[in-house]
Amino acid sequence: LVKSMANQALSNDEIEACREAFARFDKDHSGAIDMWELRATLQSMGQDPTDEELFDMIAEVDSDGSGEIDFAEFLKVISSQKSKLAKQDDESDTVDAFIALGGKADKTGEISTDKLRAIIKDFGLTIDIDRLIRETDIDHSGYVDYNEFRLMMREKA
C-alpha cells in the first residue's frame, strides 16, 4: 500500500517522515488520528491548515466515514497537500515571469508581444512564439494580459 502512495509524488523519505509523525500523534495507538491530531501532525510538518481545510482533508479520504484517518488515508492527505502546494508554486512562477516581462504583481497590466518575441530571440529559445501569440492574443492587440500569458505558458509546457 505504501508503494501505491509513493507514485503520488511522495519520496521514501517523505513517507518515513509521515510514518513517524503519524505514530507520534496517534496517542492511543488506535491506528487512526482525528481532526485535532491531524492538525498537530501537519503543524509539526510546517503546515498550518484551517478547520475547514482539515475537515475537507479528512472528508476527501475518509472512506469509512469514521471521522478519523488511518495511515493509508493520511498518506493520501499529505500527497494531496503536496500537490496543492506545487500548483501554488507553479502559479507564483508564472506571476514572477509576468512581472519580469512588464506585468504587475496583482496580475494587471500587459506585456508587449514584440517584447516577448525579442526576449525569446535574445535567449535563443526554440519556442514557436509566433504560434503561441497567435493562439493566445485573440484580440490581436499586440499585448498579452495575465490570463493570455498564463495560457501561453501552459501551451509551452
Short mmCIF file of C-alpha atoms in Angstrom, two decimals:
data_model
loop_
_atom_site.label_atom_id
_atom_site.label_comp_id
_atom_site.label_asym_id
_atom_site.label_seq_id
_atom_site.Cartn_x
_atom_site.Cartn_y
_atom_site.Cartn_z
CA LEU A 1 0.00 0.00 0.00
CA VAL A 2 2.82 2.41 0.82
CA LYS A 3 4.29 1.73 -2.63
CA SER A 4 0.99 2.76 -4.28
CA MET A 5 1.08 6.04 -2.37
CA ALA A 6 4.68 6.69 -3.41
CA ASN A 7 3.58 7.14 -7.01
CA GLN A 8 1.65 10.23 -5.90
CA ALA A 9 4.87 12.23 -5.58
CA LEU A 10 5.91 11.23 -2.04
CA SER A 11 9.51 10.12 -1.75
CA ASN A 12 10.56 7.27 0.56
CA ASP A 13 11.97 9.86 2.97
CA GLU A 14 8.66 11.73 2.99
CA ILE A 15 6.74 8.51 3.60
CA GLU A 16 9.06 7.69 6.50
CA ALA A 17 8.57 11.21 7.92
CA CYS A 18 4.81 10.70 7.59
CA ARG A 19 5.04 7.35 9.39
CA GLU A 20 7.00 8.94 12.27
CA ALA A 21 4.61 11.92 12.52
CA PHE A 22 1.56 9.65 12.33
CA ALA A 23 2.90 7.38 15.09
CA ARG A 24 3.76 10.41 17.28
CA PHE A 25 0.25 11.82 17.05
CA ASP A 26 -1.70 8.56 17.22
CA LYS A 27 -1.72 8.98 21.01
CA ASP A 28 -3.95 5.99 21.76
CA HIS A 29 -2.16 3.75 19.21
CA SER A 30 -5.51 3.02 17.58
CA GLY A 31 -4.06 3.19 14.08
CA ALA A 32 -6.10 6.32 13.30
CA ILE A 33 -5.92 10.03 14.05
CA ASP A 34 -8.78 12.51 14.39
CA MET A 35 -9.01 16.11 13.16
CA TRP A 36 -7.18 17.57 16.17
CA GLU A 37 -4.37 15.04 15.93
CA LEU A 38 -4.18 15.73 12.18
CA ARG A 39 -3.80 19.48 12.83
CA ALA A 40 -0.91 18.86 15.26
CA THR A 41 0.71 16.43 12.80
CA LEU A 42 0.54 18.85 9.88
CA GLN A 43 1.78 21.73 12.03
CA SER A 44 4.78 19.61 13.02
CA MET A 45 5.48 19.24 9.28
CA GLY A 46 5.40 23.02 8.72
CA GLN A 47 1.81 23.40 7.51
CA ASP A 48 -0.95 25.45 9.16
CA PRO A 49 -4.34 24.25 7.88
CA THR A 50 -7.64 25.94 8.82
CA ASP A 51 -10.51 23.96 10.41
CA GLU A 52 -12.28 23.91 7.05
CA GLU A 53 -9.16 22.58 5.30
CA LEU A 54 -8.79 19.87 7.96
CA PHE A 55 -12.42 18.85 7.58
CA ASP A 56 -12.03 18.75 3.78
CA MET A 57 -8.80 16.70 4.05
CA ILE A 58 -10.48 14.10 6.22
CA ALA A 59 -13.68 14.03 4.15
CA GLU A 60 -11.63 13.60 0.97
CA VAL A 61 -10.00 10.36 2.16
CA ASP A 62 -12.23 9.03 4.96
CA SER A 63 -13.82 6.20 3.01
CA ASP A 64 -15.47 4.58 6.04
CA GLY A 65 -16.94 7.83 7.39
CA SER A 66 -15.34 7.38 10.82
CA GLY A 67 -14.15 10.99 11.05
CA GLU A 68 -10.63 9.65 11.56
CA ILE A 69 -7.94 8.66 9.11
CA ASP A 70 -5.66 5.65 9.12
CA PHE A 71 -2.09 5.71 7.80
CA ALA A 72 -3.01 4.94 4.17
CA GLU A 73 -5.59 7.73 4.24
CA PHE A 74 -3.02 10.01 5.91
CA LEU A 75 -0.59 9.46 3.02
CA LYS A 76 -3.36 10.50 0.62
CA VAL A 77 -3.86 13.73 2.61
CA ILE A 78 -0.15 14.55 2.57
CA SER A 79 0.16 13.77 -1.13
CA SER A 80 -2.87 15.96 -1.88
CA GLN A 81 -1.43 18.83 0.17
CA LYS A 82 1.90 18.48 -1.61
CA SER A 83 0.15 18.67 -4.99
CA LYS A 84 -1.78 21.79 -3.95
CA LEU A 85 1.41 23.49 -2.76
CA ALA A 86 3.17 22.59 -6.02
CA LYS A 87 0.33 24.16 -8.02
CA GLN A 88 0.65 27.34 -5.93
CA ASP A 89 4.39 27.37 -6.67
CA ASP A 90 3.69 26.94 -10.40
CA GLU A 91 1.29 29.89 -10.28
CA SER A 92 3.83 32.06 -8.45
CA ASP A 93 6.46 31.20 -11.09
CA THR A 94 4.05 32.34 -13.81
CA VAL A 95 3.31 35.58 -11.92
CA ASP A 96 7.05 36.17 -11.42
CA ALA A 97 7.69 35.74 -15.15
CA PHE A 98 4.75 38.05 -15.97
CA ILE A 99 6.20 40.73 -13.68
CA ALA A 100 9.71 40.30 -15.11
CA LEU A 101 8.32 40.94 -18.58
CA GLY A 102 6.48 44.10 -17.56
CA GLY A 103 3.22 42.98 -15.99
CA LYS A 104 2.16 43.92 -12.46
CA ALA A 105 2.20 41.77 -9.31
CA ASP A 106 -1.60 41.97 -8.98
CA LYS A 107 -1.84 40.34 -12.44
CA THR A 108 -2.86 43.56 -14.17
CA GLY A 109 -1.01 45.23 -16.97
CA GLU A 110 0.12 43.79 -20.26
CA ILE A 111 3.24 42.55 -21.98
CA SER A 112 4.09 43.68 -25.49
CA THR A 113 4.15 40.79 -27.95
CA ASP A 114 7.14 42.48 -29.62
CA LYS A 115 8.97 42.32 -26.28
CA LEU A 116 8.09 38.60 -25.96
CA ARG A 117 9.45 37.89 -29.44
CA ALA A 118 12.66 39.82 -28.71
CA ILE A 119 13.28 38.01 -25.41
CA ILE A 120 12.70 34.59 -26.97
CA LYS A 121 15.14 35.51 -29.77
CA ASP A 122 17.74 37.04 -27.38
CA PHE A 123 17.79 33.92 -25.24
CA GLY A 124 17.94 31.64 -28.27
CA LEU A 125 14.87 29.68 -27.13
CA THR A 126 13.29 27.25 -29.58
CA ILE A 127 9.71 28.16 -28.66
CA ASP A 128 7.36 28.90 -31.57
CA ILE A 129 6.45 32.25 -30.02
CA ASP A 130 4.58 33.47 -33.10
CA ARG A 131 2.23 30.47 -32.89
CA LEU A 132 1.72 31.00 -29.15
CA ILE A 133 0.97 34.68 -29.67
CA ARG A 134 -1.50 33.88 -32.49
CA GLU A 135 -3.26 31.34 -30.28
CA THR A 136 -3.43 33.50 -27.15
CA ASP A 137 -3.63 37.14 -28.31
CA ILE A 138 -7.12 36.56 -29.68
CA ASP A 139 -7.94 40.28 -29.97
CA HIS A 140 -4.69 40.91 -31.90
CA SER A 141 -3.95 43.90 -29.67
CA GLY A 142 -0.20 43.31 -29.72
CA TYR A 143 -0.31 42.91 -25.95
CA VAL A 144 -0.80 39.92 -23.70
CA ASP A 145 -2.60 40.23 -20.36
CA TYR A 146 -2.03 37.85 -17.44
CA ASN A 147 -4.68 35.30 -18.46
CA GLU A 148 -3.33 35.17 -22.02
CA PHE A 149 0.21 34.87 -20.67
CA ARG A 150 -0.81 32.04 -18.33
CA LEU A 151 -2.42 30.18 -21.25
CA MET A 152 0.73 30.74 -23.29
CA MET A 153 2.89 29.24 -20.52
CA ARG A 154 0.63 26.19 -20.34
CA GLU A 155 0.82 25.69 -24.11
CA LYS A 156 4.62 25.91 -23.96
CA ALA A 157 4.80 23.22 -21.26
#
